[in-house]
Amino acid sequence: MAPSLHPANVWEAQVIENFKRIQATLATSPHLLQLGLLFSETVLIEVDGDEYYLSFDKGQIARIEEGPSRKTPWRFALRTDAEALDKFWQARPEPGFHDIFGLVKIGRGRIDGDILCLVKNLRFFKEVLGIPRAQEGVTA
Amino acid sequence: MSIEPITGRYVTIEVAGAARRIYFEEAGQGRPVLCLHTAGADTRQWRHLLNDAEITAANRLIAFDMPWHGKSLPPEGFETEEYLLTTEAYIETILTLIEGLGLDRPILAGCSMGGRIALQLAALHPEKFSGFIAIEASDFQPAWYDIDWFHRPDAHGGEMGAALVSANISPYAPSAERANTLWMFMQSGPGVFRGDLSFYTKDDSLIARLPQIDTDRTPVHIIVGAYDLTCTPEDAARTAKAIPGATLSVMDELGHFPMSEHPEGFRPFFVEALDKVANLDAVVA
């Protein structure tokens, strides 16, 4: 099925835009693709209850789909809220918002599913999720 | 070309009845400052300070790789034993090394598990030291991760360890030093980080000992980074509060590996810590 990306508001549009930016950056980043070479899983990102499925194929994002979907199996999920994700993507996030486990620790995020799969691929996944932050010009 | 002032040597001591060949580096002259690395890493975390001419002009900085870490090989027969660091073995290693190197009441500067053991020594063996700089140090925290993740045959413990600890590095850290800091974890031997974390996340014996630390005799200064998820400023503040006379500095833009992840940002806090210890030491003298 074709991606169903129909943002309902400005914030959703920004989230989807950032996912597309991640997808495009990954496609042209050999070092990240090498890190994610063995990663072919679907990840659920939930933001304020809205669901987004990122389907990886050997490190590349093959599809970005908007949920909800009961038909889409996912390996692990990161659930957070819009404000927290916005802070996460800032150039220099506040303490706690600087890492996905930080979000969990400060009560602004939850990780579900096959956590071992996430941890095995954690270097890759963190680099990937931080791409919008990096493209804002952060060098640190 | 430039040659650094750091020199490295080996010393063999006996711990738990068996020989330990330990690698140590040093630079500078004056008052000895023994520097302890974090779990899963090694002496390279201290290289920036050992190369700091202003600091080493009056301080002899010495850092060593714990057995199983860096260039300090595990003891003979290690391949048939599970590596689990204990408070007792850690203390014995440090005290025996001090004796072996002939250090006279050094300042002990330790980070993370090194900070934890520094506080243990402040409580149990203060006469051996002139002061304690406990970095990213607290009384106790249970793990927020499964330590068994770090030693599995189906995954690279170094990759996982580096990815996990990156959560503790500040976004203000220069990217090159962030990468160098993580590299040490990627190089850690199988099961070593797990064995260190066993000590760090399961031994809570320090809590009851904190009030017995006498900071009039041996000052204690705690330093913590705001981006440290493992030992948070709240954890460090709680610990400082439990030690009468202990002082605390919070680094707003640093994380759990300050001397390594952001050497320039950490430097003034370390200098401040040395000054605090020196001033208190002078008062007591």
Short mmCIF file of C-alpha atoms in Angstrom, two decimals, chain A residues 35 90-106 115-127 133 138-140, chain B residues 141 144 149-150 152 154-155 159-160 162-175 178 182 186 226-232 235 252:
data_model
loop_
_atom_site.label_atom_id
_atom_site.label_comp_id
_atom_site.label_asym_id
_atom_site.label_seq_id
_atom_site.Cartn_x
_atom_site.Cartn_y
_atom_site.Cartn_z
CA LEU A 35 26.20 0.52 10.80
CA GLN A 90 17.00 20.97 19.12
CA ALA A 91 20.60 21.73 18.32
CA ARG A 92 21.59 21.38 21.95
CA PRO A 93 18.81 19.66 23.85
CA GLU A 94 18.26 20.22 27.54
CA PRO A 95 19.44 17.44 29.87
CA GLY A 96 17.19 14.42 29.53
CA PHE A 97 15.96 15.45 26.10
CA HIS A 98 19.37 14.70 24.59
CA ASP A 99 18.87 10.94 24.29
CA ILE A 100 16.03 8.45 23.85
CA PHE A 101 16.88 6.78 27.15
CA GLY A 102 16.97 10.26 28.65
CA LEU A 103 13.38 10.76 27.51
CA VAL A 104 12.47 7.53 29.25
CA LYS A 105 14.31 8.49 32.42
CA ILE A 106 12.60 11.90 32.71
CA ILE A 115 14.42 -3.91 23.47
CA LEU A 116 17.33 -6.27 22.88
CA CYS A 117 16.91 -5.71 19.16
CA LEU A 118 17.04 -1.97 19.80
CA VAL A 119 20.12 -2.23 22.00
CA LYS A 120 21.95 -4.42 19.49
CA ASN A 121 21.37 -1.73 16.89
CA LEU A 122 21.48 1.22 19.26
CA ARG A 123 24.43 3.05 17.74
CA PHE A 124 22.67 2.97 14.38
CA PHE A 125 19.24 3.89 15.71
CA LYS A 126 20.51 6.83 17.76
CA GLU A 127 22.48 8.19 14.84
CA ARG A 133 19.33 17.56 14.91
CA VAL A 138 25.15 21.02 15.29
CA THR A 139 28.74 19.97 15.26
CA ALA A 140 28.99 18.82 18.85
CA GLN B 141 22.11 3.74 41.76
CA TRP B 144 18.59 1.53 34.33
CA TRP B 149 23.27 -6.93 27.56
CA PHE B 150 26.99 -6.20 27.66
CA ARG B 152 26.44 -11.94 24.97
CA ASP B 154 25.29 -12.90 19.74
CA ALA B 155 26.11 -9.22 20.07
CA GLU B 159 29.03 -1.61 20.29
CA MET B 160 26.21 -1.91 22.78
CA ALA B 162 29.28 2.57 23.59
CA ALA B 163 25.73 3.15 22.38
CA LEU B 164 24.36 2.97 25.91
CA VAL B 165 26.91 5.26 27.51
CA SER B 166 26.48 7.83 24.76
CA ALA B 167 23.30 8.70 26.63
CA ASN B 168 25.55 10.21 29.29
CA ILE B 169 27.54 12.50 27.00
CA SER B 170 26.60 16.16 26.72
CA PRO B 171 25.60 17.63 23.35
CA TYR B 172 28.16 20.35 24.11
CA ALA B 173 30.99 17.80 23.88
CA PRO B 174 33.17 18.27 20.80
CA SER B 175 32.33 15.54 18.29
CA ARG B 178 32.69 12.25 21.98
CA LEU B 182 33.01 6.01 22.97
CA MET B 186 34.05 -0.28 21.96
CA ALA B 226 24.00 17.99 34.21
CA TYR B 227 23.86 15.64 31.22
CA ASP B 228 24.77 12.59 33.27
CA LEU B 229 21.78 10.25 33.19
CA THR B 230 23.53 7.61 35.28
CA CYS B 231 24.70 9.75 38.16
CA THR B 232 22.44 12.77 37.99
CA ASP B 235 22.15 11.78 42.94
CA ASP B 252 25.80 22.57 33.36
#
